[in-house]
Structures are given as C-alpha cells and as structure tokens.
Amino acid sequence: MLANLDAVVARRARVGYNDTPIALYGTRGRTRNRTMSEASRVVIIGWDCAPPQLVLDQWLDDLPHLKAIVEGGAAGRMRSSDPPITVPAWTCMMTSVNPGQLGFFGFRNRRIGEYDGKWIANNSAVKHPRVWDILGDAGKRVCAVNVPQTYPVTAVNGILVSSFLTPDTNCEYTYPPGLRKQLDIVADGYMIDVDGFRTDDKQWLLDEIYRMTDKRHRVCKALMQVDDWDFFMMVEMGPDRIGHGFWKYCDPEHPKYERGNPFETAIFDYYTHLDEHLGELVELAGDDAAILVVSDHGGKAMKGSFCINDWLIEQGLLCLKRPLTEITRFTADLVDWERTTAWAWGGYYGRLFINMKGREPQGTVPQSEYENVRDDLIARIEAITDDTGRVMRNTVHRPQDIYTGPHVDEAPDLLIYLDDLDWRLGQDVGNPTLHSFDTEIGPDDSVHDFFGMIATRLPGERQLTIENAHLMDVAPTVLEILGHDVPDHMEGCSLLRD
Ligand SMILES: [Zn+2]
C-alpha cells in the first residue's frame, strides 16, 4: 500500500529535503507509542461536500477503509452550519462558534451601507481560535492542510498549508514560510484547487480533480511521516468539485440525467479512489490516533435555479431603471433604488436585503416598517412555487432567530432556503421565466444539503455518540479526546461518550 509513498520519500531524500532548516523537520524527540489504548493524537480527514446518503448509506461496502473505520467506531449524519456552505462551515467546525460570532455568512459578504460593496472572508476575517490554535498554545504540535479560510497563512505550532481562497501557488501559502517549495517537490507541482472547475469539458475536469487529489495526498502522507504531529487535519476539495461537475451524469433522479452516459460512475469511482488514500492516511496515523472523517455539508441533485431578483421585480418590490431584453448580471447601477424595497444575492442559499432608510444610501423602508416588510417578504417567499406550480418547501430565516453574537446585524435581512435546498437561487435579471435550468456561474449540477457526514474510530474503549451531531461539536470533541478543557465560548458539545 505504501509503495508510492516510499518513492516520494526516496525522491525527497534525493532533493535534500532534510537539509532545509525549517520547523517541518524538527521533532521533539518523542517516541510514538503505537499500542496505547487511549488516543494521544487526532486525525481529521475532511471530504468537502461528501453526502452521507451516498457515502455511508449506499457505497460503504465498496469503500473498505471507510467501512473499517465505521465498523470499529461510529458514523452518521452531521448537521452543517447555517448556511450550509463551505465558508463559513469549516470555520464553524474548527472554532465551534456560529456565523453571528464569526461575522461572515459566505465567502462573499456585503459591505453594510453599500449597494455594490463586497468583501471576501479569508483567514484575516477569522478572529476566533481554531482547535489547532488552542492545541498549539497548549504545546501540541499541529498540521493543517487545505482547510478553507486559512489564507493568508498565520503562524501555528507546526504546519499550515492554505486552501482554495489562495490566489495561486506563487503566494506564500504555507507556514513555515518556504515550505511550499518542498511541497512542490513532493507533489511534483502542488495544486490547491481545480481552476475553472465550472466547465463543460468534463474529461478535463475529471482528470484535474484526480490530479489535485493525488498531489494533495502525496503531500499529506509525506507530512504525516516526517512531522511529529499531535493533531493532523486535511481537507480534500475534490468531492465538492466532482459533485458540482458530475451529479447529473450519475444520479438517475437528476432532471438532466442521461442513461448510458460516459460518466455514470464518475462520482462513485472517485470515492473508491479517495478511500484508498484514506486507507494509507489511517495506516500512517498509527493505532494511537483517533480518526474522524467529516464533511462540512452534504450535496444532492439540483432541481433548478429560481430567479429571485426577477421575482422581486414581478412582486413590485425591486424596480429597475429600464426594462431588460436579455439576461443581465444584477448590478446596483441597474436599480431605481428610490422605488426599491428589497434585492437579493443568489447561490445555494439566498440572501435578501431590505432597502432600509438610514442604512442604505437611498433607503426606502423606514425603520418602523422594517419588521412588517420582513414578515411580508417571509410570507411571500414561503409561497414561491416551482415550475409545475407546486409550493416549494421553503425556509426563510431572520438572522436574529438563528444566530447569536456581535455580528448578527451584519447578516442579510433574510436567509432563504428554497425547496429544502433542492433549488438554488439565481440573481441575474431579465430572465425569460422565473424558473431556470442553467446557472449564471457556469455548469453546475448539484446543490448543498443540510447534513454532512461524520465517521470516527477511537483507539481504546471510548467511542463517540453521533446522533444529533452538529459540526460545531467537532472542536470540543477533539479537545476532550486529547485531554484539554473546552473553552466556555465554544457552542458545540463533545461527542465523546463516558
Ligand atoms: Zn464545502
């Protein structure tokens, strides 16, 4: 199983890997005890977007390494954050606080008081300690690879390799600085993400996803071997990219499914490949390591895209300066703000903003009317129908009902989940109908789901209780496994059974 890794190690020796005086190569001289009965180390393997209904319910028998974890431990669904989106989900998981504390609600966030202003929530926006910061401060050595929102990199007691918001691999995307040059050698050109993954060139996309996944795992296996870590975490983005790129080819329930297409088993095949990597990581982790395989949210077939701004126009709540004759990207300069009540951003969930007097530059809704307008919008959104006239299973949240913390009022005025997330929301305007089966961001076949997965195995007698697991439970669980106190500010609960 480890033949490939031997080759990596041999090549690493040839290029003088061990000569570079950076922290990667320092160890604290501790001898690992691989027969300990309790966990002394923790490994988290993150599969972004891995759907429990496929991975655990349908495919487990064909994923022997994951199955071995499940049979020796526990597995089940794990509730994602609100919204169930990569940013903020991984950071909610690692900090155990909700987005109202974190202050971001997606990787794009609105600048309050501006119609067009946006900011990107990268690592600079994360003010709460992640579990690896807490462990590092307590003297534990940590290694985190490709966890979303870790660029620009910050110092850790160990190693940090940043993730998909990194501009490119020419940036300093590792801590310690310069480690990236070594990673490039190990991986033969490290890949953070598949650039341009929303493409119709599916064979190219499939090849790139495998290439990225294999490079990342070569790096992780090398780091696992040469570093004396106590906490190791990696996130693979491939499951998310393959889900969005190939769902319609693999799922007979998908509206665009075509039987006999050449990619029918693409997602399943990829997970069997990922499972082989998992087996190697688990073997390298050693018997004294607790293993957690987790996803940040689930995924499922996209039924369609609902044109939320066109709907607001139809409802008389959004007014454009002139009628449109073609599909047009929604921008602030199109809008007659003095006659507009609300506008929205699309995506796998919707964000609706009310044009409030005193907050927006040309606000129309007096503060005294704000809650009435919001209640009216909720009622109207709950009644939205699909293309057949069926009322969708829509959920509309006021941020004050689902978040706590100092940033609740920076959230969108309403968060919208259409048809239990089966429908995404499109923000373009000028669409011929409210129901679209294309997306403005390029080809995309799947949406997110509220539940990701968790599969765990602990050494010794103790186990985790997975029922009702929430991703904010992961950080307290890791701390308790390693014998650390859980800080009071963490909102999750340890899943460790007594
Ligand atoms: Zn994700």
Short mmCIF file of C-alpha atoms and ligand atoms in Angstrom, two decimals:
data_model
loop_
_atom_site.label_atom_id
_atom_site.label_comp_id
_atom_site.label_asym_id
_atom_site.label_seq_id
_atom_site.Cartn_x
_atom_site.Cartn_y
_atom_site.Cartn_z
CA MET A 1 0.00 0.00 0.00
CA LEU A 2 2.81 2.39 0.83
CA ALA A 3 4.90 1.79 -2.27
CA ASN A 4 4.04 5.18 -3.73
CA LEU A 5 4.94 6.89 -0.52
CA ASP A 6 8.30 5.11 -0.43
CA ALA A 7 9.01 6.60 -3.83
CA VAL A 8 8.06 10.05 -2.57
CA VAL A 9 10.31 9.68 0.45
CA ALA A 10 13.17 8.41 -1.70
CA ARG A 11 12.82 11.34 -4.06
CA ARG A 12 12.58 13.72 -1.16
CA ALA A 13 15.92 12.42 0.09
CA ARG A 14 17.46 12.95 -3.33
CA VAL A 15 16.44 16.60 -3.42
CA GLY A 16 17.87 17.25 0.02
CA TYR A 17 14.52 17.63 1.73
CA ASN A 18 16.00 17.07 5.16
CA ASP A 19 18.65 19.77 4.77
CA THR A 20 16.29 22.70 4.94
CA PRO A 21 16.31 24.23 8.42
CA ILE A 22 12.62 24.89 8.89
CA ALA A 23 10.27 23.68 11.54
CA LEU A 24 8.88 20.89 9.38
CA TYR A 25 11.96 18.81 10.03
CA GLY A 26 12.26 19.41 13.75
CA THR A 27 10.85 16.82 16.09
CA ARG A 28 10.58 16.96 19.80
CA GLY A 29 12.31 13.65 20.19
CA ARG A 30 9.21 11.89 21.37
CA THR A 31 8.83 8.24 20.53
CA ARG A 32 5.35 7.41 19.39
CA ASN A 33 3.65 4.69 21.29
CA ARG A 34 1.53 2.89 18.73
CA THR A 35 -0.05 0.47 21.16
CA MET A 36 -1.62 2.98 23.51
CA SER A 37 -5.17 2.20 24.48
CA GLU A 38 -6.33 5.85 24.52
CA ALA A 39 -5.97 8.40 21.76
CA SER A 40 -2.89 10.55 22.09
CA ARG A 41 -3.31 12.09 18.68
CA VAL A 42 -6.17 13.11 16.42
CA VAL A 43 -6.52 12.97 12.64
CA ILE A 44 -9.36 14.75 10.82
CA ILE A 45 -9.86 13.85 7.17
CA GLY A 46 -12.20 16.36 5.55
CA TRP A 47 -14.11 15.48 2.40
CA ASP A 48 -15.76 18.72 1.36
CA CYS A 49 -19.42 18.15 0.45
CA ALA A 50 -19.34 14.35 0.97
CA PRO A 51 -23.02 13.29 1.06
CA PRO A 52 -23.93 10.75 3.78
CA GLN A 53 -26.81 9.29 1.75
CA LEU A 54 -24.30 8.03 -0.83
CA VAL A 55 -21.05 7.56 1.06
CA LEU A 56 -22.49 5.94 4.18
CA ASP A 57 -25.86 4.58 3.05
CA GLN A 58 -25.14 3.29 -0.45
CA TRP A 59 -21.44 2.92 -1.08
CA LEU A 60 -19.90 1.88 2.23
CA ASP A 61 -19.42 -1.77 1.21
CA ASP A 62 -17.28 -0.59 -1.69
CA LEU A 63 -15.20 1.75 0.48
CA PRO A 64 -13.29 -0.80 2.62
CA HIS A 65 -11.14 1.67 4.52
CA LEU A 66 -14.04 3.89 5.48
CA LYS A 67 -16.04 0.78 6.33
CA ALA A 68 -13.29 -0.39 8.67
CA ILE A 69 -13.50 2.94 10.50
CA VAL A 70 -17.28 2.73 10.75
CA GLU A 71 -17.22 -0.90 11.93
CA GLY A 72 -14.67 -0.09 14.61
CA GLY A 73 -16.37 3.13 15.61
CA ALA A 74 -19.43 5.11 14.65
CA ALA A 75 -20.82 7.07 11.72
CA GLY A 76 -23.81 9.13 10.74
CA ARG A 77 -25.11 12.44 9.55
CA MET A 78 -23.74 15.70 10.94
CA ARG A 79 -25.71 18.96 10.74
CA SER A 80 -23.89 21.71 8.88
CA SER A 81 -23.84 25.39 9.67
CA ASP A 82 -26.46 27.93 8.56
CA PRO A 83 -25.90 28.46 5.71
CA PRO A 84 -24.55 25.00 4.82
CA ILE A 85 -21.77 26.43 2.66
CA THR A 86 -18.01 25.77 2.70
CA VAL A 87 -17.44 29.27 4.11
CA PRO A 88 -18.48 29.50 6.96
CA ALA A 89 -18.94 25.74 7.59
CA TRP A 90 -15.33 24.60 8.08
CA THR A 91 -14.59 27.57 10.31
CA CYS A 92 -17.73 26.96 12.40
CA MET A 93 -16.48 23.40 12.78
CA MET A 94 -12.96 24.39 13.81
CA THR A 95 -13.91 27.30 16.11
CA SER A 96 -17.21 25.89 17.44
CA VAL A 97 -18.95 29.24 17.09
CA ASN A 98 -21.82 30.33 14.82
CA PRO A 99 -21.57 32.83 11.94
CA GLY A 100 -23.09 35.60 14.12
CA GLN A 101 -19.95 35.35 16.23
CA LEU A 102 -17.62 34.93 13.25
CA GLY A 103 -19.08 37.81 11.23
CA PHE A 104 -19.32 36.13 7.81
CA PHE A 105 -22.13 34.30 6.05
CA GLY A 106 -20.44 33.06 2.90
CA PHE A 107 -17.10 33.74 1.28
CA ARG A 108 -18.63 36.84 -0.30
CA ASN A 109 -20.08 39.28 2.21
CA ARG A 110 -21.86 42.55 1.83
CA ARG A 111 -20.34 45.83 2.96
CA ILE A 112 -23.12 47.28 5.08
CA GLY A 113 -24.34 50.61 3.75
CA GLU A 114 -23.20 49.96 0.18
CA TYR A 115 -25.23 48.53 -2.68
CA ASP A 116 -22.31 47.04 -4.57
CA GLY A 117 -19.66 46.65 -1.87
CA LYS A 118 -18.42 43.12 -1.17
CA TRP A 119 -15.64 41.65 0.86
CA ILE A 120 -14.15 38.16 0.85
CA ALA A 121 -13.94 36.29 4.15
CA ASN A 122 -10.49 34.75 4.07
CA ASN A 123 -8.31 33.89 7.07
CA SER A 124 -7.95 37.56 8.03
CA ALA A 125 -11.66 37.57 8.91
CA VAL A 126 -11.31 34.67 11.37
CA LYS A 127 -10.84 36.15 14.85
CA HIS A 128 -11.74 33.09 16.92
CA PRO A 129 -9.13 30.45 17.73
CA ARG A 130 -9.45 27.24 15.80
CA VAL A 131 -8.92 23.97 17.56
CA TRP A 132 -5.36 23.82 16.24
CA ASP A 133 -4.60 27.24 17.74
CA ILE A 134 -5.81 26.07 21.15
CA LEU A 135 -3.83 22.84 20.92
CA GLY A 136 -0.76 24.69 19.67
CA ASP A 137 -0.89 27.13 22.59
CA ALA A 138 -1.01 24.12 24.90
CA GLY A 139 2.20 22.78 23.38
CA LYS A 140 0.69 20.28 20.97
CA ARG A 141 2.17 20.11 17.50
CA VAL A 142 -0.39 20.62 14.73
CA CYS A 143 -0.56 20.19 10.99
CA ALA A 144 -3.47 21.53 8.89
CA VAL A 145 -3.60 21.15 5.13
CA ASN A 146 -6.12 22.83 2.83
CA VAL A 147 -8.72 23.72 5.45
CA PRO A 148 -10.83 26.51 3.90
CA GLN A 149 -10.19 30.08 5.09
CA THR A 150 -6.54 29.59 6.04
CA TYR A 151 -5.08 32.09 3.53
CA PRO A 152 -3.26 34.38 4.28
CA VAL A 153 -1.45 31.90 6.48
CA THR A 154 -0.81 32.62 10.13
CA ALA A 155 1.76 31.07 12.44
CA VAL A 156 0.82 27.79 14.11
CA ASN A 157 2.76 25.45 16.36
CA GLY A 158 3.51 23.21 13.42
CA ILE A 159 2.47 23.38 9.81
CA LEU A 160 -0.29 25.18 7.91
CA VAL A 161 -0.94 24.75 4.17
CA SER A 162 -3.68 27.10 2.99
CA SER A 163 -6.70 26.44 0.84
CA PHE A 164 -8.97 27.47 -2.03
CA LEU A 165 -9.05 31.23 -1.41
CA THR A 166 -5.28 31.32 -2.01
CA PRO A 167 -4.65 33.36 -5.19
CA ASP A 168 -2.12 30.85 -6.62
CA THR A 169 0.81 28.65 -5.63
CA ASN A 170 3.27 31.51 -6.16
CA CYS A 171 1.89 33.10 -2.99
CA GLU A 172 3.29 32.26 0.41
CA TYR A 173 0.63 29.67 1.20
CA THR A 174 2.49 27.71 3.88
CA TYR A 175 3.64 28.12 7.41
CA PRO A 176 6.55 27.87 7.96
CA PRO A 177 7.23 30.17 5.01
CA GLY A 178 9.10 28.48 2.22
CA LEU A 179 7.68 25.05 2.97
CA ARG A 180 5.70 25.39 -0.25
CA LYS A 181 8.89 24.82 -2.24
CA GLN A 182 9.26 21.44 -0.57
CA LEU A 183 5.60 20.62 -1.12
CA ASP A 184 6.01 21.41 -4.79
CA ILE A 185 8.81 18.87 -5.00
CA VAL A 186 6.89 16.18 -3.12
CA ALA A 187 3.74 16.76 -5.19
CA ASP A 188 5.57 17.45 -8.44
CA GLY A 189 3.69 20.78 -8.57
CA TYR A 190 1.18 21.16 -5.75
CA MET A 191 -2.41 22.02 -6.69
CA ILE A 192 -4.70 23.91 -4.31
CA ASP A 193 -7.84 23.69 -6.41
CA VAL A 194 -9.02 22.99 -9.96
CA ASP A 195 -9.02 26.40 -11.62
CA GLY A 196 -12.06 26.77 -13.85
CA PHE A 197 -13.94 23.77 -12.47
CA ARG A 198 -17.26 25.07 -13.79
CA THR A 199 -16.66 23.80 -17.30
CA ASP A 200 -18.32 21.66 -19.94
CA ASP A 201 -15.02 19.89 -20.64
CA LYS A 202 -15.84 17.07 -18.27
CA GLN A 203 -12.98 14.71 -19.12
CA TRP A 204 -10.52 17.52 -18.44
CA LEU A 205 -12.28 18.32 -15.17
CA LEU A 206 -12.24 14.68 -14.07
CA ASP A 207 -8.53 14.38 -14.81
CA GLU A 208 -7.77 17.61 -12.95
CA ILE A 209 -9.75 16.54 -9.87
CA TYR A 210 -7.78 13.28 -9.69
CA ARG A 211 -4.51 15.12 -10.28
CA MET A 212 -5.26 17.60 -7.48
CA THR A 213 -6.41 14.87 -5.08
CA ASP A 214 -3.35 12.70 -5.67
CA LYS A 215 -0.95 15.61 -5.25
CA ARG A 216 -2.58 16.71 -2.01
CA HIS A 217 -2.47 13.19 -0.60
CA ARG A 218 1.20 12.79 -1.53
CA VAL A 219 1.90 15.94 0.46
CA CYS A 220 -0.25 14.82 3.40
CA LYS A 221 1.36 11.40 3.54
CA ALA A 222 4.84 12.95 3.47
CA LEU A 223 3.94 15.46 6.21
CA MET A 224 2.39 12.71 8.31
CA GLN A 225 5.63 10.74 8.08
CA VAL A 226 8.23 13.43 8.64
CA ASP A 227 6.49 15.55 11.23
CA ASP A 228 5.87 14.64 14.85
CA TRP A 229 2.32 15.94 14.95
CA ASP A 230 -0.30 15.54 17.66
CA PHE A 231 -3.17 16.93 15.57
CA PHE A 232 -3.34 16.40 11.83
CA MET A 233 -6.11 17.70 9.60
CA MET A 234 -6.56 17.76 5.86
CA VAL A 235 -9.47 18.80 3.65
CA GLU A 236 -9.88 17.50 0.12
CA MET A 237 -11.95 19.74 -2.17
CA GLY A 238 -12.28 17.07 -4.85
CA PRO A 239 -15.58 15.65 -3.51
CA ASP A 240 -17.17 19.11 -3.80
CA ARG A 241 -15.80 19.74 -7.29
CA ILE A 242 -16.84 16.31 -8.60
CA GLY A 243 -20.31 16.68 -7.07
CA HIS A 244 -20.96 20.02 -8.73
CA GLY A 245 -19.40 18.88 -12.01
CA PHE A 246 -20.83 15.37 -12.43
CA TRP A 247 -24.04 14.92 -10.42
CA LYS A 248 -26.33 14.92 -13.44
CA TYR A 249 -24.30 12.14 -15.06
CA CYS A 250 -24.52 9.87 -12.01
CA ASP A 251 -27.94 10.34 -10.42
CA PRO A 252 -30.97 8.86 -12.25
CA GLU A 253 -33.15 11.23 -10.21
CA HIS A 254 -31.41 14.32 -11.61
CA PRO A 255 -33.61 16.21 -14.12
CA LYS A 256 -30.75 16.23 -16.66
CA TYR A 257 -29.64 12.60 -16.21
CA GLU A 258 -28.94 10.65 -19.41
CA ARG A 259 -28.71 6.88 -19.12
CA GLY A 260 -25.58 5.35 -20.59
CA ASN A 261 -23.50 8.50 -20.49
CA PRO A 262 -19.73 8.00 -20.17
CA PHE A 263 -19.54 9.48 -16.64
CA GLU A 264 -22.24 7.40 -14.94
CA THR A 265 -19.90 6.08 -12.28
CA ALA A 266 -17.57 9.10 -12.07
CA ILE A 267 -18.52 10.16 -8.54
CA PHE A 268 -18.60 6.61 -7.16
CA ASP A 269 -15.26 5.78 -8.80
CA TYR A 270 -13.73 8.91 -7.31
CA TYR A 271 -14.83 7.92 -3.79
CA THR A 272 -13.29 4.46 -4.20
CA HIS A 273 -10.07 6.23 -5.14
CA LEU A 274 -10.38 8.58 -2.18
CA ASP A 275 -10.95 5.56 0.05
CA GLU A 276 -7.58 4.11 -0.99
CA HIS A 277 -5.93 7.37 0.05
CA LEU A 278 -7.88 7.24 3.30
CA GLY A 279 -6.51 3.77 4.00
CA GLU A 280 -2.94 4.99 3.59
CA LEU A 281 -3.52 8.04 5.81
CA VAL A 282 -5.07 5.86 8.53
CA GLU A 283 -2.17 3.43 8.38
CA LEU A 284 0.33 6.27 8.66
CA ALA A 285 -1.61 7.79 11.53
CA GLY A 286 -0.91 4.79 13.73
CA ASP A 287 -3.05 2.87 16.17
CA ASP A 288 -2.97 5.55 18.85
CA ALA A 289 -4.68 8.15 16.67
CA ALA A 290 -8.38 8.96 16.81
CA ILE A 291 -9.70 9.21 13.24
CA LEU A 292 -12.54 11.49 12.18
CA VAL A 293 -13.72 11.57 8.56
CA VAL A 294 -16.04 14.53 8.15
CA SER A 295 -17.77 16.69 5.57
CA ASP A 296 -18.78 20.31 6.01
CA HIS A 297 -22.22 19.85 4.37
CA GLY A 298 -23.87 17.38 2.07
CA GLY A 299 -24.78 17.51 -1.59
CA LYS A 300 -27.67 16.43 -3.82
CA ALA A 301 -29.16 16.94 -7.26
CA MET A 302 -30.05 20.49 -8.27
CA LYS A 303 -33.63 20.73 -9.49
CA GLY A 304 -33.29 24.21 -10.88
CA SER A 305 -32.42 27.82 -10.27
CA PHE A 306 -35.04 30.33 -9.15
CA CYS A 307 -34.51 33.89 -10.41
CA ILE A 308 -35.03 35.71 -7.15
CA ASN A 309 -34.43 39.28 -8.36
CA ASP A 310 -36.76 38.82 -11.33
CA TRP A 311 -39.33 37.54 -8.83
CA LEU A 312 -38.82 40.62 -6.64
CA ILE A 313 -39.39 42.74 -9.75
CA GLU A 314 -42.59 40.81 -10.52
CA GLN A 315 -43.74 41.35 -6.93
CA GLY A 316 -43.21 45.11 -7.32
CA LEU A 317 -40.50 45.14 -4.67
CA LEU A 318 -37.49 45.77 -6.91
CA CYS A 319 -37.52 48.39 -9.63
CA LEU A 320 -35.05 48.66 -12.49
CA LYS A 321 -34.30 51.94 -14.27
CA ARG A 322 -35.28 50.39 -17.61
CA PRO A 323 -36.75 47.11 -18.83
CA LEU A 324 -34.26 44.45 -19.93
CA THR A 325 -34.43 42.44 -23.12
CA GLU A 326 -31.78 39.87 -22.22
CA ILE A 327 -30.33 38.08 -19.20
CA THR A 328 -28.19 40.61 -17.41
CA ARG A 329 -25.88 40.35 -14.44
CA PHE A 330 -27.51 42.10 -11.49
CA THR A 331 -25.60 45.25 -10.54
CA ALA A 332 -26.52 48.23 -8.38
CA ASP A 333 -26.48 50.68 -11.28
CA LEU A 334 -29.42 48.87 -12.93
CA VAL A 335 -31.69 49.61 -9.97
CA ASP A 336 -34.03 52.51 -9.32
CA TRP A 337 -33.25 52.48 -5.61
CA GLU A 338 -35.81 55.12 -4.68
CA ARG A 339 -38.57 52.73 -5.75
CA THR A 340 -37.00 49.53 -4.42
CA THR A 341 -37.87 47.66 -1.23
CA ALA A 342 -35.53 44.68 -1.42
CA TRP A 343 -32.92 42.90 -3.53
CA ALA A 344 -31.15 39.58 -3.24
CA TRP A 345 -27.99 37.60 -3.82
CA GLY A 346 -28.21 34.09 -5.18
CA GLY A 347 -26.31 30.87 -4.67
CA TYR A 348 -27.14 27.59 -2.94
CA TYR A 349 -28.95 29.77 -0.43
CA GLY A 350 -30.45 33.21 -0.94
CA ARG A 351 -29.61 36.42 0.89
CA LEU A 352 -32.24 39.07 0.85
CA PHE A 353 -31.51 42.68 1.74
CA ILE A 354 -34.11 45.29 2.65
CA ASN A 355 -33.52 48.80 1.35
CA MET A 356 -33.72 50.45 4.76
CA LYS A 357 -33.76 54.20 5.39
CA GLY A 358 -30.72 55.34 7.34
CA ARG A 359 -28.73 52.20 6.48
CA GLU A 360 -28.78 52.06 2.68
CA PRO A 361 -27.68 55.12 0.63
CA GLN A 362 -31.15 55.54 -0.90
CA GLY A 363 -33.20 53.57 1.62
CA THR A 364 -36.98 53.50 1.25
CA VAL A 365 -38.19 51.36 4.16
CA PRO A 366 -38.47 53.32 7.43
CA GLN A 367 -37.04 51.52 10.43
CA SER A 368 -40.54 51.47 11.95
CA GLU A 369 -41.77 49.44 8.96
CA TYR A 370 -38.80 47.09 8.80
CA GLU A 371 -40.31 44.13 10.68
CA ASN A 372 -43.62 44.40 8.82
CA VAL A 373 -41.80 44.38 5.48
CA ARG A 374 -39.71 41.44 6.62
CA ASP A 375 -42.78 39.47 7.73
CA ASP A 376 -44.48 40.20 4.42
CA LEU A 377 -41.41 39.03 2.50
CA ILE A 378 -41.22 35.81 4.51
CA ALA A 379 -44.87 35.03 3.72
CA ARG A 380 -44.35 35.73 0.03
CA ILE A 381 -41.15 33.65 -0.20
CA GLU A 382 -42.77 30.73 1.62
CA ALA A 383 -45.44 30.69 -1.10
CA ILE A 384 -42.99 30.52 -4.03
CA THR A 385 -43.81 27.64 -6.38
CA ASP A 386 -41.67 25.51 -8.66
CA ASP A 387 -42.03 25.29 -12.44
CA THR A 388 -45.01 22.91 -12.07
CA GLY A 389 -46.91 25.21 -9.70
CA ARG A 390 -46.16 23.15 -6.58
CA VAL A 391 -45.45 25.24 -3.48
CA MET A 392 -41.84 24.55 -2.61
CA ARG A 393 -40.63 23.53 0.87
CA ASN A 394 -39.09 26.92 1.54
CA THR A 395 -37.49 28.10 4.76
CA VAL A 396 -36.80 31.75 5.47
CA HIS A 397 -34.73 32.72 8.48
CA ARG A 398 -34.36 36.03 10.27
CA PRO A 399 -30.69 36.10 11.33
CA GLN A 400 -31.78 37.11 14.84
CA ASP A 401 -33.60 33.75 15.15
CA ILE A 402 -30.65 31.53 14.20
CA TYR A 403 -27.51 33.44 15.19
CA THR A 404 -26.02 34.89 18.34
CA GLY A 405 -23.09 37.23 18.70
CA PRO A 406 -21.93 40.71 17.85
CA HIS A 407 -22.27 40.34 14.08
CA VAL A 408 -25.89 39.21 13.78
CA ASP A 409 -26.98 42.58 12.38
CA GLU A 410 -24.36 42.32 9.63
CA ALA A 411 -26.13 39.25 8.26
CA PRO A 412 -28.54 39.53 5.32
CA ASP A 413 -32.01 40.63 6.43
CA LEU A 414 -33.33 37.19 5.44
CA LEU A 415 -31.66 33.88 4.63
CA ILE A 416 -33.58 31.80 2.09
CA TYR A 417 -33.50 28.02 1.55
CA LEU A 418 -35.67 27.08 -1.42
CA ASP A 419 -37.41 23.70 -1.58
CA ASP A 420 -35.28 22.16 1.16
CA LEU A 421 -32.23 23.44 -0.82
CA ASP A 422 -33.19 21.47 -3.97
CA TRP A 423 -33.40 24.76 -5.86
CA ARG A 424 -30.59 27.28 -5.90
CA LEU A 425 -31.28 30.98 -6.41
CA GLY A 426 -30.05 32.97 -9.37
CA GLN A 427 -29.55 36.72 -9.02
CA ASP A 428 -29.36 37.69 -12.71
CA VAL A 429 -32.24 39.76 -14.07
CA GLY A 430 -34.04 39.77 -17.41
CA ASN A 431 -34.63 36.01 -17.49
CA PRO A 432 -37.46 34.84 -19.75
CA THR A 433 -39.03 32.87 -16.85
CA LEU A 434 -38.57 32.76 -13.08
CA HIS A 435 -37.52 29.11 -13.24
CA SER A 436 -34.21 28.47 -14.92
CA PHE A 437 -32.30 25.27 -15.53
CA ASP A 438 -28.96 26.94 -16.11
CA THR A 439 -26.81 28.80 -13.64
CA GLU A 440 -25.19 32.14 -14.22
CA ILE A 441 -21.88 30.94 -12.79
CA GLY A 442 -21.35 28.15 -15.33
CA PRO A 443 -22.28 24.46 -15.41
CA ASP A 444 -23.35 23.15 -12.00
CA ASP A 445 -25.43 20.05 -11.33
CA SER A 446 -25.74 19.86 -7.57
CA VAL A 447 -26.75 21.85 -4.54
CA HIS A 448 -25.69 21.61 -0.93
CA ASP A 449 -27.55 19.73 1.77
CA PHE A 450 -28.02 20.46 5.47
CA PHE A 451 -26.32 17.29 6.63
CA GLY A 452 -22.75 16.28 6.00
CA MET A 453 -21.20 13.08 7.37
CA ILE A 454 -19.02 12.01 10.24
CA ALA A 455 -17.28 8.65 10.63
CA THR A 456 -14.99 8.12 13.58
CA ARG A 457 -12.87 5.48 15.22
CA LEU A 458 -11.09 5.91 18.51
CA PRO A 459 -8.38 3.69 19.95
CA GLY A 460 -9.30 2.03 23.23
CA GLU A 461 -12.74 1.62 24.67
CA ARG A 462 -14.21 5.08 24.30
CA GLN A 463 -16.42 5.99 21.38
CA LEU A 464 -18.43 8.91 20.08
CA THR A 465 -22.17 9.40 20.02
CA ILE A 466 -23.06 10.55 16.55
CA GLU A 467 -26.83 11.01 16.91
CA ASN A 468 -27.73 14.71 16.63
CA ALA A 469 -24.12 15.66 15.86
CA HIS A 470 -23.56 19.24 14.72
CA LEU A 471 -20.35 20.36 13.08
CA MET A 472 -19.71 22.76 15.99
CA ASP A 473 -19.31 19.61 18.13
CA VAL A 474 -16.11 18.60 16.35
CA ALA A 475 -13.69 21.05 18.05
CA PRO A 476 -14.89 20.25 21.62
CA THR A 477 -14.68 16.54 20.77
CA VAL A 478 -11.08 16.87 19.60
CA LEU A 479 -10.15 18.83 22.73
CA GLU A 480 -11.74 16.28 25.02
CA ILE A 481 -10.12 13.35 23.21
CA LEU A 482 -6.74 14.98 23.78
CA GLY A 483 -7.50 15.80 27.41
CA HIS A 484 -7.94 19.55 27.08
CA ASP A 485 -10.59 21.74 28.64
CA VAL A 486 -13.25 23.03 26.26
CA PRO A 487 -13.30 26.86 26.32
CA ASP A 488 -16.58 28.39 27.53
CA HIS A 489 -17.15 30.29 24.29
CA MET A 490 -17.46 27.09 22.23
CA GLU A 491 -21.07 26.38 21.30
CA GLY A 492 -20.78 22.69 20.43
CA CYS A 493 -20.65 19.74 22.82
CA SER A 494 -18.13 16.94 22.87
CA LEU A 495 -19.47 13.79 21.26
CA LEU A 496 -17.28 11.61 23.47
CA ARG A 497 -19.24 9.01 25.39
CA ASP A 498 -18.40 8.45 29.04
ZN ZN B 1 -17.98 22.70 1.27
#
